[in-house]
Coordinates of C-alpha atoms and ligand atoms in Angstrom, one line a residue:
M1 CA 4.2 132.5 -130.5
K2 CA 3.6 130.9 -134.0
K3 CA 0.3 129.1 -134.1
I4 CA 0.3 125.5 -135.5
L5 CA -2.8 123.5 -136.5
V6 CA -2.5 119.8 -135.7
T7 CA -5.3 117.6 -137.2
G8 CA -5.8 114.4 -135.4
G9 CA -4.3 116.1 -132.3
C10 CA -6.2 113.7 -130.0
G11 CA -4.6 110.6 -131.4
Y12 CA -1.4 108.8 -130.5
I13 CA 1.2 110.5 -132.6
G14 CA -0.7 113.8 -132.9
G15 CA -1.0 114.1 -129.1
H16 CA 2.7 113.4 -128.5
T17 CA 3.6 115.9 -131.3
I18 CA 1.5 118.6 -129.6
V19 CA 3.6 118.1 -126.4
D20 CA 6.8 118.5 -128.4
L21 CA 5.6 121.6 -130.3
I22 CA 4.6 123.3 -127.0
D23 CA 8.0 122.3 -125.5
H24 CA 9.6 124.2 -128.4
G25 CA 7.5 127.4 -128.0
F26 CA 4.7 126.9 -130.5
E27 CA 1.0 127.7 -129.8
V28 CA -1.1 124.8 -130.9
I29 CA -4.8 124.1 -131.8
S30 CA -6.2 120.7 -132.7
M31 CA -8.9 119.5 -135.1
D32 CA -10.1 116.0 -134.2
D33 CA -13.6 114.6 -134.5
L34 CA -12.8 112.1 -131.8
S35 CA -13.9 109.1 -134.0
R36 CA -10.5 107.5 -133.3
G37 CA -8.8 110.1 -131.0
S38 CA -9.9 110.6 -127.4
L39 CA -10.6 113.4 -124.9
R40 CA -8.4 111.5 -122.5
M41 CA -5.4 112.2 -124.8
L42 CA -6.4 115.9 -124.9
H43 CA -6.6 116.1 -121.1
G44 CA -3.3 114.3 -120.8
I45 CA -1.6 116.8 -123.1
E46 CA -3.0 119.7 -121.1
K47 CA -1.7 118.1 -117.9
I48 CA 1.8 117.8 -119.3
A49 CA 1.8 121.2 -121.0
K50 CA 0.1 122.8 -118.0
R51 CA -2.2 124.8 -120.2
P52 CA -5.6 124.4 -122.0
I53 CA -5.5 123.1 -125.6
K54 CA -8.3 124.0 -127.9
N55 CA -9.7 121.1 -129.9
Y56 CA -12.2 121.7 -132.7
R57 CA -14.4 118.7 -132.9
V58 CA -14.7 118.8 -136.7
N59 CA -14.8 116.1 -139.4
L60 CA -12.3 117.2 -142.0
C61 CA -14.5 115.6 -144.7
D62 CA -16.9 118.4 -144.1
L63 CA -15.4 121.4 -146.0
E64 CA -17.6 124.1 -144.5
D65 CA -16.9 123.0 -140.9
T66 CA -13.2 122.8 -141.7
Q67 CA -13.2 126.3 -143.3
A68 CA -14.9 127.7 -140.2
V69 CA -11.9 126.8 -138.1
F70 CA -9.5 128.7 -140.5
N71 CA -11.9 131.7 -140.5
E72 CA -11.6 131.7 -136.7
N73 CA -7.8 131.3 -136.8
P74 CA -6.4 133.5 -139.5
D75 CA -3.0 133.4 -137.8
I76 CA -2.2 129.7 -138.4
V77 CA 1.5 129.6 -139.6
G78 CA 1.7 125.8 -140.2
I79 CA -0.3 122.6 -140.4
I80 CA 0.6 119.1 -139.4
H81 CA -2.0 116.7 -140.8
F82 CA -2.3 113.4 -138.9
A83 CA -6.1 112.9 -139.1
A84 CA -6.7 109.6 -141.0
Y85 CA -7.8 106.0 -140.5
K86 CA -4.7 103.7 -140.1
S87 CA -5.7 100.1 -139.6
V88 CA -4.3 97.9 -142.3
P89 CA -6.8 95.0 -141.9
E90 CA -9.8 97.4 -141.6
S91 CA -8.7 99.1 -144.9
V92 CA -8.6 95.8 -146.7
E93 CA -12.2 95.1 -145.5
Q94 CA -13.5 98.7 -146.2
P95 CA -11.4 100.2 -149.0
L96 CA -14.0 102.9 -150.1
R97 CA -14.3 104.1 -146.5
Y98 CA -10.5 104.5 -146.3
Y99 CA -10.3 106.2 -149.7
S100 CA -13.0 108.7 -148.9
N101 CA -12.0 109.4 -145.3
N102 CA -8.3 109.7 -145.8
L103 CA -8.3 111.5 -149.2
D104 CA -11.4 113.7 -148.9
S105 CA -10.0 115.1 -145.6
L106 CA -6.6 115.7 -147.1
V107 CA -8.0 117.6 -150.1
N108 CA -10.2 119.7 -147.8
I109 CA -7.3 120.7 -145.5
L110 CA -5.1 121.5 -148.4
R111 CA -7.8 123.6 -150.0
C112 CA -8.3 125.5 -146.7
A113 CA -4.5 125.9 -146.4
R114 CA -4.3 127.4 -149.8
E115 CA -7.3 129.7 -149.4
S116 CA -6.0 131.0 -146.1
G117 CA -2.4 131.4 -147.2
V118 CA -0.8 128.9 -144.9
K119 CA 2.6 128.2 -146.3
H120 CA 4.0 125.2 -144.3
F121 CA 2.4 121.7 -144.3
V122 CA 3.6 118.4 -142.8
F123 CA 1.9 115.2 -144.1
S124 CA 1.8 112.1 -142.0
S125 CA 3.0 109.3 -144.2
S126 CA 4.3 105.8 -143.6
C127 CA 7.0 103.3 -144.5
S128 CA 4.2 101.2 -145.8
V129 CA 4.5 103.3 -149.0
Y130 CA 7.6 101.3 -149.8
G131 CA 5.8 97.9 -149.8
N132 CA 8.4 95.1 -149.9
A133 CA 11.5 97.3 -150.5
K134 CA 14.1 95.7 -152.7
E135 CA 17.1 97.3 -151.0
L136 CA 17.7 97.8 -147.2
P137 CA 18.1 100.1 -145.3
V138 CA 15.4 101.8 -147.5
E139 CA 16.2 105.3 -148.8
E140 CA 13.7 108.0 -149.6
S141 CA 14.6 107.7 -153.3
A142 CA 13.6 104.0 -153.3
P143 CA 10.9 103.2 -156.0
L144 CA 7.5 102.7 -154.3
Q145 CA 6.4 99.1 -154.8
E146 CA 2.8 98.0 -155.1
A147 CA 1.0 99.0 -151.8
E148 CA 0.2 96.0 -149.6
S149 CA -3.2 97.5 -148.5
P150 CA -5.7 100.3 -149.3
Y151 CA -4.3 102.1 -146.2
A152 CA -0.8 102.2 -147.7
R153 CA -2.2 103.3 -151.0
T154 CA -4.0 106.2 -149.4
K155 CA -0.5 107.3 -148.2
Q156 CA 1.0 106.9 -151.6
I157 CA -1.8 108.9 -153.2
G158 CA -1.7 111.4 -150.4
E159 CA 1.9 112.1 -151.0
A160 CA 1.2 112.6 -154.7
I161 CA -1.6 115.0 -154.0
C162 CA 0.7 117.1 -151.7
R163 CA 3.5 117.1 -154.3
D164 CA 1.1 118.2 -157.1
V165 CA -0.2 121.2 -154.9
T166 CA 3.4 122.4 -154.4
K167 CA 4.0 122.3 -158.2
V168 CA 1.4 125.0 -158.8
N169 CA 1.9 127.0 -155.6
R170 CA 5.4 128.5 -155.4
D171 CA 4.9 129.7 -151.8
F172 CA 3.6 126.3 -150.5
N173 CA 6.0 123.9 -148.8
V174 CA 5.3 120.3 -147.8
M175 CA 7.3 117.8 -145.8
L176 CA 6.3 114.2 -146.3
L177 CA 7.3 112.2 -143.2
R178 CA 7.4 108.4 -143.6
Y179 CA 7.1 106.8 -140.1
F180 CA 8.5 103.4 -139.5
N181 CA 7.0 101.6 -136.5
P182 CA 6.1 104.2 -133.8
V183 CA 6.0 102.7 -130.3
G184 CA 6.2 103.6 -126.6
A185 CA 4.7 106.5 -124.6
H186 CA 5.5 109.9 -123.1
P187 CA 8.0 109.2 -120.2
S188 CA 5.5 110.7 -117.7
A189 CA 3.0 107.8 -118.5
I190 CA 0.3 110.5 -118.7
I191 CA -0.3 109.9 -122.4
G192 CA 0.3 106.9 -124.7
E193 CA -1.3 104.7 -127.3
L194 CA -5.0 104.0 -126.5
Q195 CA -6.5 101.0 -128.4
E196 CA -9.0 98.6 -126.9
K197 CA -8.2 95.8 -129.4
P198 CA -4.8 96.6 -130.8
E199 CA -3.3 94.8 -133.8
N200 CA 0.2 96.4 -133.5
L201 CA 2.8 94.3 -131.8
V202 CA 3.8 96.5 -128.8
P203 CA 0.3 97.1 -127.4
V204 CA -0.4 93.4 -127.9
I205 CA 2.7 92.6 -125.9
T206 CA 1.9 95.0 -123.0
Q207 CA -1.8 93.8 -122.9
T208 CA -0.6 90.2 -122.8
A209 CA 1.9 91.0 -120.0
I210 CA -0.7 92.9 -117.9
G211 CA -3.2 90.1 -118.3
K212 CA -5.7 91.8 -120.6
R213 CA -5.0 89.0 -123.1
A214 CA -4.3 85.4 -122.1
E215 CA -1.6 85.0 -124.8
M216 CA -0.3 86.3 -128.1
N217 CA 1.0 84.9 -131.3
V218 CA 4.2 85.6 -133.1
F219 CA 3.1 85.8 -136.7
G220 CA 5.6 83.6 -138.5
S221 CA 8.9 82.0 -137.5
D222 CA 10.0 80.7 -140.9
Y223 CA 11.0 84.0 -142.6
P224 CA 14.5 84.4 -144.1
T225 CA 15.7 86.5 -141.2
R226 CA 18.3 85.9 -138.4
D227 CA 15.7 84.2 -136.1
G228 CA 12.8 83.5 -138.5
S229 CA 10.6 86.4 -137.3
C230 CA 9.9 89.7 -139.2
V231 CA 12.2 92.7 -139.0
R232 CA 10.9 96.2 -138.4
D233 CA 12.4 99.6 -137.4
Y234 CA 10.7 100.5 -134.1
I235 CA 11.0 104.1 -133.1
H236 CA 9.9 106.0 -130.0
V237 CA 6.8 108.1 -130.5
M238 CA 8.6 111.1 -128.9
D239 CA 11.4 110.9 -131.5
I240 CA 8.7 110.8 -134.2
A241 CA 7.1 113.9 -132.5
N242 CA 10.3 115.9 -132.4
A243 CA 10.9 115.2 -136.1
H244 CA 7.6 117.1 -136.8
T245 CA 8.8 120.1 -134.8
K246 CA 12.1 120.0 -136.7
A247 CA 10.4 119.7 -140.1
L248 CA 8.2 122.8 -139.3
Q249 CA 11.2 124.8 -138.1
Y250 CA 13.1 123.8 -141.2
M251 CA 10.4 125.2 -143.5
I252 CA 9.7 128.3 -141.4
E253 CA 13.4 129.2 -141.4
G254 CA 13.4 128.7 -145.2
K255 CA 16.0 125.9 -145.1
N256 CA 14.1 123.5 -147.4
E257 CA 15.8 123.1 -150.8
E258 CA 12.7 121.9 -152.6
R259 CA 9.0 122.8 -152.0
C260 CA 8.2 119.1 -151.4
E261 CA 10.7 117.0 -149.5
V262 CA 10.5 113.4 -148.1
F263 CA 12.0 112.1 -144.9
N264 CA 12.3 108.6 -143.4
L265 CA 11.6 108.6 -139.6
G266 CA 13.2 105.4 -138.3
T267 CA 16.2 104.6 -136.0
G268 CA 18.0 102.8 -138.9
E269 CA 18.1 99.6 -136.8
G270 CA 16.1 96.5 -137.8
V271 CA 14.8 94.5 -134.9
T272 CA 13.0 91.1 -135.1
V273 CA 9.8 90.3 -133.3
L274 CA 11.6 87.8 -131.0
E275 CA 14.3 90.3 -130.2
L276 CA 11.7 92.9 -129.3
I277 CA 9.9 90.4 -127.0
N278 CA 13.2 89.6 -125.3
A279 CA 13.9 93.3 -124.8
F280 CA 10.4 93.7 -123.2
E281 CA 10.9 90.7 -120.9
K282 CA 14.3 92.0 -119.8
V283 CA 13.0 95.6 -119.1
S284 CA 9.7 94.6 -117.5
G285 CA 10.8 91.5 -115.7
Q286 CA 7.6 89.9 -117.1
K287 CA 7.7 86.5 -118.8
L288 CA 5.5 86.8 -121.9
N289 CA 3.0 84.1 -122.8
Y290 CA 3.5 83.8 -126.6
K291 CA 3.4 81.0 -129.1
M292 CA 4.8 80.8 -132.6
G293 CA 2.0 81.0 -135.1
G294 CA 1.5 81.2 -138.9
R295 CA 2.4 84.2 -141.0
R296 CA 0.0 87.2 -141.2
A297 CA -1.3 88.2 -144.6
G298 CA 0.2 91.5 -145.9
D299 CA 3.3 91.5 -143.7
V300 CA 6.5 92.6 -145.3
V301 CA 9.5 90.4 -144.3
E302 CA 12.0 93.1 -143.4
V303 CA 12.0 96.9 -143.5
Y304 CA 14.1 99.4 -141.8
A305 CA 15.2 103.0 -142.6
N306 CA 18.1 104.8 -143.9
N307 CA 17.5 108.0 -141.7
N308 CA 20.6 110.0 -142.7
K309 CA 18.6 112.6 -144.7
A310 CA 16.5 113.6 -141.7
K311 CA 19.5 113.7 -139.5
E312 CA 21.5 115.8 -141.9
R313 CA 18.8 118.1 -143.3
L314 CA 16.6 118.5 -140.2
G315 CA 19.3 118.2 -137.5
W316 CA 17.1 115.4 -136.0
E317 CA 18.5 112.7 -133.8
T318 CA 16.6 109.8 -132.1
K319 CA 17.0 109.9 -128.3
F320 CA 15.2 106.7 -127.1
D321 CA 16.6 103.2 -127.4
L322 CA 14.7 99.9 -127.6
D323 CA 14.8 99.4 -123.8
Q324 CA 13.3 102.9 -123.2
M325 CA 10.6 102.1 -125.8
M326 CA 9.7 99.0 -123.9
D327 CA 9.9 100.7 -120.5
T328 CA 7.6 103.6 -121.5
A329 CA 5.2 101.3 -123.2
W330 CA 5.0 99.0 -120.1
R331 CA 4.7 101.9 -117.6
W332 CA 1.8 103.3 -119.7
E333 CA 0.0 100.0 -119.8
Q334 CA 0.4 99.8 -116.0
E335 CA -1.0 103.4 -115.7
I336 CA -4.1 102.4 -117.7
K337 CA -4.7 99.5 -115.3
K338 CA -4.3 101.7 -112.2
E339 CA -6.8 104.2 -113.7
A340 CA -9.3 101.5 -114.4
E341 CA -8.9 100.3 -110.8
R342 CA -9.4 103.8 -109.5
I343 CA -12.6 104.2 -111.6
Q344 CA -13.9 100.8 -110.2
L345 CA -13.2 101.9 -106.6
N346 CA -15.2 105.2 -107.1
Ligands
WQD401 C1 5.0 94.4 -136.5 C2 5.5 93.0 -136.5 C3 3.8 91.4 -137.3 C4 1.2 91.6 -133.8 C5 1.9 98.7 -139.1 C6 1.2 99.4 -140.2 C7 2.1 100.5 -140.8 C8 2.4 101.4 -139.6 C9 3.1 100.7 -138.5 C10 0.9 103.3 -139.6 C11 5.0 92.2 -137.8 C12 4.3 91.1 -135.8 C13 2.2 91.8 -134.7 C14 1.1 90.4 -133.1 C15 3.1 89.6 -134.2 N1 1.2 102.0 -139.2 N2 3.1 90.9 -134.9 N3 2.1 89.4 -133.4 O1 2.4 95.7 -139.6 O2 4.9 96.5 -139.3 O3 3.1 98.2 -139.5 O4 2.1 99.7 -138.1 O5 1.6 104.0 -140.2 O6 1.4 101.1 -141.8 O7 1.1 98.4 -141.2 O8 3.2 96.8 -137.4 O9 3.0 96.2 -135.0 O10 1.3 95.3 -136.7 O11 3.6 94.4 -136.7 O12 3.9 88.8 -134.4 O13 0.1 90.1 -132.3 O14 4.9 92.3 -135.4 O15 3.7 90.2 -138.0 O16 6.0 91.3 -138.2 P1 3.4 96.7 -139.0 P2 2.7 95.7 -136.4

């Protein structure tokens, strides 16, 4: 089995990607310092995969500790690099923390990849590199607008660093995967997004529905969209995960036409906040307590993907629709509650 290193493997997208990689016959090790990821995610992956997964509790900003993992695993064939901070408001408050954490860790993992001869690298990027895209659906060739936050700028700079490394290393391949809005959970409800105080829409919805929050706000109802609320391209986390497996297979099989290629990971469908809330209420049977509030700083009005390039080049297709995204997110939130009740009883 080919061994893949997943950094940030105890996080939301990293954890679901490990499940998909194992489903497709890869051996996987994780590097995660658990500052944002959790052992609960790791144990959940092991339960689904029915095998132990080795996680190296290492801060990628420490070059020596990172190199030690490569010395212990000379048979790493590919790397998927998720480990980074990703809160937009936190990045606005603490820009230097974001630049040093997200960029020092990237430079270190790239340095180790080169030193150890790893040839295939997948970088976790984001649709936020587009800023307020001028044309929709947005294509990979769209010019990058001014980043809306330091977080988004670390993704723009990160992409440029990866591209520059491929220019001087003819045997090094990088896939830059730009996620739109990842949502939902593994259908088993054994793993999902774990955030105590989420800012993203879907965990806010499910926490409101389950009673963890008394109510929620819809940030803005006066946008120039079909119902006045913002439009996003919500995509199931397992579809995002499978795109990573496909991107690795694409490079390992030598199918990539350039050493650095960019792919949008979205469904291609724009959905408004109110449409998503309606889908949730329909699927869950729960009436949601929300009120229309003011706009949130930094929000783009509308963004959704042209995903044809990933479909054609990677042979990737999305398998989960909006109802399934809402259903898996809701069942995961209910599972969290049941577990909390079990812990209280013990
Ligand atoms: C979606 C919509 C909000 C909460 C973020 C990151 C992006 C990427 C995906 C990492 C917006 C509205 C939200 C609430 C609301 N992350 N909303 N009430 O901002 O599109 O993207 O996650 O790669 O980089 O910026 O996601 O879920 O925060 O917001 O009305 O309580 O939901 O205004 O229109 P966003 P989000």
